[in-house]
């Protein structure tokens, strides 16, 4: 699985959009970009994933660059409850994959009032 | 209904003891995992079972023995506990293939004294 690089920490004002970047310059053509987050003292939570097209769900949007070497997770209206560590993970999604997630250090997002 | 549930949530025990952590998922997934999060918050996979068969064993000491009586349960038994075993242990499950979105339990905080 490809390695990812994320800034260690970011701040965001409550109500504003939080844009969390991730670099994955060695991503392979069959690897997806996944985002998880871990709110303090809780288990990681799946947010969104994508291959090459931009994706949106009720939690967030995922913007993947055309060359797929980087992506941005967007929380459109951050709330205090979005304060968490956000993990960008790149991996193959197939029936032959073990499903193992390799977590890096992630980005600690602090949403401030 | 909790999708992935672990018991106990907290576990304090003395060195040398043997303890078990239980995990159950009601999502109908065929793959379950154990992850360990150490004091530096680094999350790392330990084991994975697919339909009661061990598919991942990430160089974990053999004092740790996972047991899967059926595909909805994956328990973790730890023998001869050491101070370094203190961590938060997370159980997770996913349906291998397709999106491979993983669901995590709330964690078990193990403290060895």
mmCIF file of C-alpha atoms in Angstrom:
data_model
loop_
_atom_site.group_PDB
_atom_site.id
_atom_site.type_symbol
_atom_site.label_atom_id
_atom_site.label_comp_id
_atom_site.label_asym_id
_atom_site.label_seq_id
_atom_site.Cartn_x
_atom_site.Cartn_y
_atom_site.Cartn_z
ATOM 1 C CA UNK A 1 0.000 0.000 0.000
ATOM 2 C CA UNK A 2 1.184 3.497 -0.881
ATOM 3 C CA UNK A 3 2.551 5.801 1.775
ATOM 4 C CA UNK A 4 0.729 9.026 2.604
ATOM 5 C CA UNK A 5 1.918 12.339 4.012
ATOM 6 C CA UNK A 6 -0.302 14.612 6.079
ATOM 7 C CA UNK A 7 0.370 17.763 8.100
ATOM 8 C CA UNK A 8 0.527 16.881 11.796
ATOM 9 C CA UNK A 9 -2.000 19.479 12.877
ATOM 10 C CA UNK A 10 -4.453 22.096 11.631
ATOM 11 C CA UNK A 11 -6.871 24.570 13.127
ATOM 12 C CA UNK A 12 -10.247 25.578 11.777
ATOM 13 C CA UNK A 13 -12.852 28.080 12.935
ATOM 14 C CA UNK A 14 -16.239 26.656 13.808
ATOM 15 C CA UNK A 15 -18.673 26.982 10.910
ATOM 16 C CA UNK A 16 -15.939 27.327 8.330
ATOM 17 C CA UNK A 17 -14.777 24.694 5.886
ATOM 18 C CA UNK A 18 -11.934 22.473 7.004
ATOM 19 C CA UNK A 19 -9.636 21.401 4.165
ATOM 20 C CA UNK A 20 -7.321 18.545 5.082
ATOM 21 C CA UNK A 21 -4.602 17.709 2.532
ATOM 22 C CA UNK A 22 -2.944 14.384 1.871
ATOM 23 C CA UNK A 23 -0.052 13.561 -0.431
ATOM 24 C CA UNK A 24 0.177 10.087 -1.953
ATOM 25 C CA UNK A 25 2.608 10.536 -4.811
ATOM 26 C CA UNK A 26 3.360 6.783 -5.166
ATOM 27 C CA UNK A 27 -0.272 5.719 -5.464
ATOM 28 C CA UNK A 28 -0.957 2.905 -7.921
ATOM 29 C CA UNK A 29 -3.740 2.840 -10.460
ATOM 30 C CA UNK A 30 -5.840 0.363 -8.504
ATOM 31 C CA UNK A 31 -5.437 2.025 -5.106
ATOM 32 C CA UNK A 32 -8.231 3.979 -3.491
ATOM 33 C CA UNK A 33 -7.920 6.911 -1.100
ATOM 34 C CA UNK A 34 -9.717 6.359 2.197
ATOM 35 C CA UNK A 35 -10.301 8.781 5.028
ATOM 36 C CA UNK A 36 -10.978 7.824 8.620
ATOM 37 C CA UNK A 37 -11.104 9.912 11.734
ATOM 38 C CA UNK A 38 -10.663 9.198 15.416
ATOM 39 C CA UNK A 39 -12.415 11.379 17.916
ATOM 40 C CA UNK A 40 -10.789 11.355 21.328
ATOM 41 C CA UNK A 41 -11.274 8.076 23.227
ATOM 42 C CA UNK A 42 -13.322 6.524 20.418
ATOM 43 C CA UNK A 43 -12.625 3.986 17.715
ATOM 44 C CA UNK A 44 -11.721 5.155 14.206
ATOM 45 C CA UNK A 45 -14.667 6.066 12.011
ATOM 46 C CA UNK A 46 -14.879 5.723 8.253
ATOM 47 C CA UNK A 47 -15.580 9.011 6.462
ATOM 48 C CA UNK A 48 -15.283 8.616 2.701
ATOM 49 C CA UNK A 49 -13.218 7.027 -0.056
ATOM 50 C CA UNK A 50 -12.581 7.498 -3.764
ATOM 51 C CA UNK A 51 -10.558 6.274 -6.703
ATOM 52 C CA UNK A 52 -10.236 9.189 -9.103
ATOM 53 C CA UNK A 53 -13.497 11.075 -9.188
ATOM 54 C CA UNK A 54 -14.498 13.553 -6.527
ATOM 55 C CA UNK A 55 -16.854 12.091 -3.963
ATOM 56 C CA UNK A 56 -19.372 13.574 -1.546
ATOM 57 C CA UNK A 57 -21.449 12.078 1.224
ATOM 58 C CA UNK A 58 -23.297 13.357 4.254
ATOM 59 C CA UNK A 59 -20.084 13.788 6.196
ATOM 60 C CA UNK A 60 -17.561 15.239 3.771
ATOM 61 C CA UNK A 61 -16.264 15.743 0.260
ATOM 62 C CA UNK A 62 -13.144 14.209 -1.217
ATOM 63 C CA UNK A 63 -11.273 15.997 -3.952
ATOM 64 C CA UNK A 64 -8.628 13.947 -5.769
ATOM 65 C CA UNK A 65 -6.227 15.672 -8.160
ATOM 66 C CA UNK A 66 -6.193 14.573 -11.767
ATOM 67 C CA UNK A 67 -2.810 12.883 -11.409
ATOM 68 C CA UNK A 68 -4.084 11.256 -8.187
ATOM 69 C CA UNK A 69 -0.916 12.187 -6.326
ATOM 70 C CA UNK A 70 -2.785 14.168 -3.701
ATOM 71 C CA UNK A 71 -6.249 14.668 -2.272
ATOM 72 C CA UNK A 72 -8.168 16.960 0.055
ATOM 73 C CA UNK A 73 -10.858 16.055 2.530
ATOM 74 C CA UNK A 74 -13.347 18.868 2.985
ATOM 75 C CA UNK A 75 -15.631 19.233 5.975
ATOM 76 C CA UNK A 76 -17.931 21.972 4.650
ATOM 77 C CA UNK A 77 -19.102 23.436 7.967
ATOM 78 C CA UNK A 78 -16.825 22.276 10.750
ATOM 79 C CA UNK A 79 -18.273 21.936 14.233
ATOM 80 C CA UNK A 80 -16.562 21.422 17.567
ATOM 81 C CA UNK A 81 -17.500 17.750 17.322
ATOM 82 C CA UNK A 82 -15.298 17.427 14.239
ATOM 83 C CA UNK A 83 -12.201 17.904 16.401
ATOM 84 C CA UNK A 84 -10.335 14.638 15.834
ATOM 85 C CA UNK A 85 -7.336 12.972 14.231
ATOM 86 C CA UNK A 86 -7.941 12.472 10.518
ATOM 87 C CA UNK A 87 -6.195 9.639 8.714
ATOM 88 C CA UNK A 88 -5.632 9.407 4.973
ATOM 89 C CA UNK A 89 -5.034 5.799 3.869
ATOM 90 C CA UNK A 90 -4.282 4.519 0.397
ATOM 91 C CA UNK A 91 -5.025 0.908 -0.414
ATOM 92 C CA UNK A 92 -6.378 -1.563 -2.909
ATOM 93 C CA UNK A 93 -10.058 -2.404 -2.586
ATOM 94 C CA UNK A 94 -10.624 -5.903 -3.915
ATOM 95 C CA UNK A 95 -11.866 -9.282 -2.783
ATOM 96 C CA UNK A 96 -8.280 -10.515 -2.616
ATOM 97 C CA UNK A 97 -7.232 -7.754 -0.229
ATOM 98 C CA UNK A 98 -7.027 -8.610 3.440
ATOM 99 C CA UNK A 99 -8.720 -5.378 4.452
ATOM 100 C CA UNK A 100 -5.751 -4.353 6.599
ATOM 101 C CA UNK A 101 -5.582 -0.602 7.292
ATOM 102 C CA UNK A 102 -2.170 0.996 7.694
ATOM 103 C CA UNK A 103 -2.531 4.120 9.803
ATOM 104 C CA UNK A 104 0.006 6.921 9.718
ATOM 105 C CA UNK A 105 0.224 9.755 12.220
ATOM 106 C CA UNK A 106 -2.740 11.574 10.687
ATOM 107 C CA UNK A 107 -3.696 15.229 11.026
ATOM 108 C CA UNK A 108 -5.021 16.505 14.333
ATOM 109 C CA UNK A 109 -7.798 18.934 13.455
ATOM 110 C CA UNK A 110 -8.738 21.389 16.176
ATOM 111 C CA UNK A 111 -12.008 23.202 15.532
ATOM 112 C CA UNK A 112 -12.143 26.406 17.543
ATOM 113 C CA UNK A 113 -15.194 28.450 18.580
ATOM 114 C CA UNK B 1 -27.675 -1.472 18.238
ATOM 115 C CA UNK B 2 -23.913 -1.234 18.479
ATOM 116 C CA UNK B 3 -22.320 -2.567 15.284
ATOM 117 C CA UNK B 4 -19.021 -3.668 16.854
ATOM 118 C CA UNK B 5 -18.982 -4.099 20.595
ATOM 119 C CA UNK B 6 -16.060 -4.877 22.856
ATOM 120 C CA UNK B 7 -15.959 -5.905 26.476
ATOM 121 C CA UNK B 8 -14.663 -4.801 28.831
ATOM 122 C CA UNK B 9 -14.127 -1.124 28.102
ATOM 123 C CA UNK B 10 -11.491 -0.816 30.814
ATOM 124 C CA UNK B 11 -9.236 -3.514 32.179
ATOM 125 C CA UNK B 12 -6.669 -3.041 34.951
ATOM 126 C CA UNK B 13 -4.591 -6.053 35.881
ATOM 127 C CA UNK B 14 -1.282 -7.071 37.355
ATOM 128 C CA UNK B 15 1.757 -8.257 35.460
ATOM 129 C CA UNK B 16 1.795 -11.964 34.834
ATOM 130 C CA UNK B 17 -1.976 -12.340 34.741
ATOM 131 C CA UNK B 18 -3.954 -13.761 31.827
ATOM 132 C CA UNK B 19 -6.861 -11.750 30.465
ATOM 133 C CA UNK B 20 -9.330 -11.835 27.581
ATOM 134 C CA UNK B 21 -11.080 -9.149 25.585
ATOM 135 C CA UNK B 22 -14.246 -10.043 23.721
ATOM 136 C CA UNK B 23 -15.544 -8.623 20.472
ATOM 137 C CA UNK B 24 -18.798 -9.142 18.627
ATOM 138 C CA UNK B 25 -20.128 -7.631 15.410
ATOM 139 C CA UNK B 26 -23.718 -7.716 14.180
ATOM 140 C CA UNK B 27 -23.030 -6.413 10.676
ATOM 141 C CA UNK B 28 -22.770 -9.787 8.985
ATOM 142 C CA UNK B 29 -19.176 -9.087 8.007
ATOM 143 C CA UNK B 30 -16.868 -11.972 7.280
ATOM 144 C CA UNK B 31 -13.617 -10.362 8.422
ATOM 145 C CA UNK B 32 -12.637 -9.159 11.873
ATOM 146 C CA UNK B 33 -9.492 -7.461 13.168
ATOM 147 C CA UNK B 34 -7.614 -6.516 16.274
ATOM 148 C CA UNK B 35 -5.654 -3.255 16.334
ATOM 149 C CA UNK B 36 -3.434 -1.896 19.079
ATOM 150 C CA UNK B 37 -3.016 1.810 19.844
ATOM 151 C CA UNK B 38 -0.009 2.537 22.001
ATOM 152 C CA UNK B 39 0.705 5.478 24.283
ATOM 153 C CA UNK B 40 1.923 7.522 21.317
ATOM 154 C CA UNK B 41 -1.469 7.029 19.665
ATOM 155 C CA UNK B 42 0.013 4.935 16.882
ATOM 156 C CA UNK B 43 -2.592 2.461 15.542
ATOM 157 C CA UNK B 44 -1.305 -0.849 14.257
ATOM 158 C CA UNK B 45 -2.990 -4.024 13.126
ATOM 159 C CA UNK B 46 -2.330 -7.194 15.112
ATOM 160 C CA UNK B 47 -4.558 -9.908 13.684
ATOM 161 C CA UNK B 48 -7.262 -10.534 11.161
ATOM 162 C CA UNK B 49 -9.676 -13.414 10.755
ATOM 163 C CA UNK B 50 -11.764 -14.157 7.690
ATOM 164 C CA UNK B 51 -14.582 -16.638 8.243
ATOM 165 C CA UNK B 52 -12.848 -17.966 11.361
ATOM 166 C CA UNK B 53 -9.524 -18.382 9.552
ATOM 167 C CA UNK B 54 -6.437 -16.406 10.565
ATOM 168 C CA UNK B 55 -5.244 -14.316 7.613
ATOM 169 C CA UNK B 56 -3.061 -11.686 9.257
ATOM 170 C CA UNK B 57 -0.621 -12.122 12.131
ATOM 171 C CA UNK B 58 1.589 -9.065 12.337
ATOM 172 C CA UNK B 59 4.558 -10.408 14.297
ATOM 173 C CA UNK B 60 2.704 -10.252 17.560
ATOM 174 C CA UNK B 61 4.196 -12.120 20.571
ATOM 175 C CA UNK B 62 2.671 -15.565 20.944
ATOM 176 C CA UNK B 63 1.387 -14.505 24.364
ATOM 177 C CA UNK B 64 -1.418 -12.981 22.300
ATOM 178 C CA UNK B 65 -3.843 -15.538 20.949
ATOM 179 C CA UNK B 66 -6.937 -14.559 18.978
ATOM 180 C CA UNK B 67 -9.856 -16.942 18.876
ATOM 181 C CA UNK B 68 -12.814 -16.804 16.528
ATOM 182 C CA UNK B 69 -15.606 -19.196 17.527
ATOM 183 C CA UNK B 70 -17.745 -17.934 14.644
ATOM 184 C CA UNK B 71 -17.473 -15.130 12.136
ATOM 185 C CA UNK B 72 -19.362 -12.703 14.379
ATOM 186 C CA UNK B 73 -16.910 -13.034 17.254
ATOM 187 C CA UNK B 74 -13.197 -12.469 17.630
ATOM 188 C CA UNK B 75 -11.746 -12.649 21.103
ATOM 189 C CA UNK B 76 -8.241 -11.737 22.184
ATOM 190 C CA UNK B 77 -6.552 -13.681 24.951
ATOM 191 C CA UNK B 78 -3.329 -12.405 26.439
ATOM 192 C CA UNK B 79 -1.107 -14.581 28.620
ATOM 193 C CA UNK B 80 1.528 -13.441 31.101
ATOM 194 C CA UNK B 81 0.714 -9.763 30.750
ATOM 195 C CA UNK B 82 3.613 -7.307 30.674
ATOM 196 C CA UNK B 83 3.780 -3.591 31.375
ATOM 197 C CA UNK B 84 4.356 -2.962 27.666
ATOM 198 C CA UNK B 85 1.015 -4.521 26.828
ATOM 199 C CA UNK B 86 -0.712 -1.467 28.259
ATOM 200 C CA UNK B 87 -2.571 0.130 25.361
ATOM 201 C CA UNK B 88 -5.983 0.580 23.846
ATOM 202 C CA UNK B 89 -7.110 -2.424 21.816
ATOM 203 C CA UNK B 90 -9.644 -1.938 19.046
ATOM 204 C CA UNK B 91 -11.696 -4.584 17.367
ATOM 205 C CA UNK B 92 -12.971 -3.944 13.844
ATOM 206 C CA UNK B 93 -14.877 -5.708 11.114
ATOM 207 C CA UNK B 94 -15.351 -5.323 7.389
ATOM 208 C CA UNK B 95 -16.735 -7.112 4.377
ATOM 209 C CA UNK B 96 -13.683 -8.048 2.330
ATOM 210 C CA UNK B 97 -14.074 -6.953 -1.238
ATOM 211 C CA UNK B 98 -16.096 -3.998 -2.415
ATOM 212 C CA UNK B 99 -15.564 -0.869 -0.382
ATOM 213 C CA UNK B 100 -13.736 -2.550 2.488
ATOM 214 C CA UNK B 101 -15.117 0.066 4.859
ATOM 215 C CA UNK B 102 -14.153 -1.003 8.362
ATOM 216 C CA UNK B 103 -16.234 -0.488 11.478
ATOM 217 C CA UNK B 104 -14.427 -0.166 14.791
ATOM 218 C CA UNK B 105 -15.450 -0.868 18.337
ATOM 219 C CA UNK B 106 -15.023 1.682 21.100
ATOM 220 C CA UNK B 107 -11.816 0.140 22.338
ATOM 221 C CA UNK B 108 -10.599 -1.596 25.482
ATOM 222 C CA UNK B 109 -8.118 0.329 27.573
ATOM 223 C CA UNK B 110 -5.785 -2.214 29.121
ATOM 224 C CA UNK B 111 -3.553 -1.089 31.964
ATOM 225 C CA UNK B 112 -0.981 -3.498 33.333
ATOM 226 C CA UNK B 113 0.431 -2.575 36.739
#
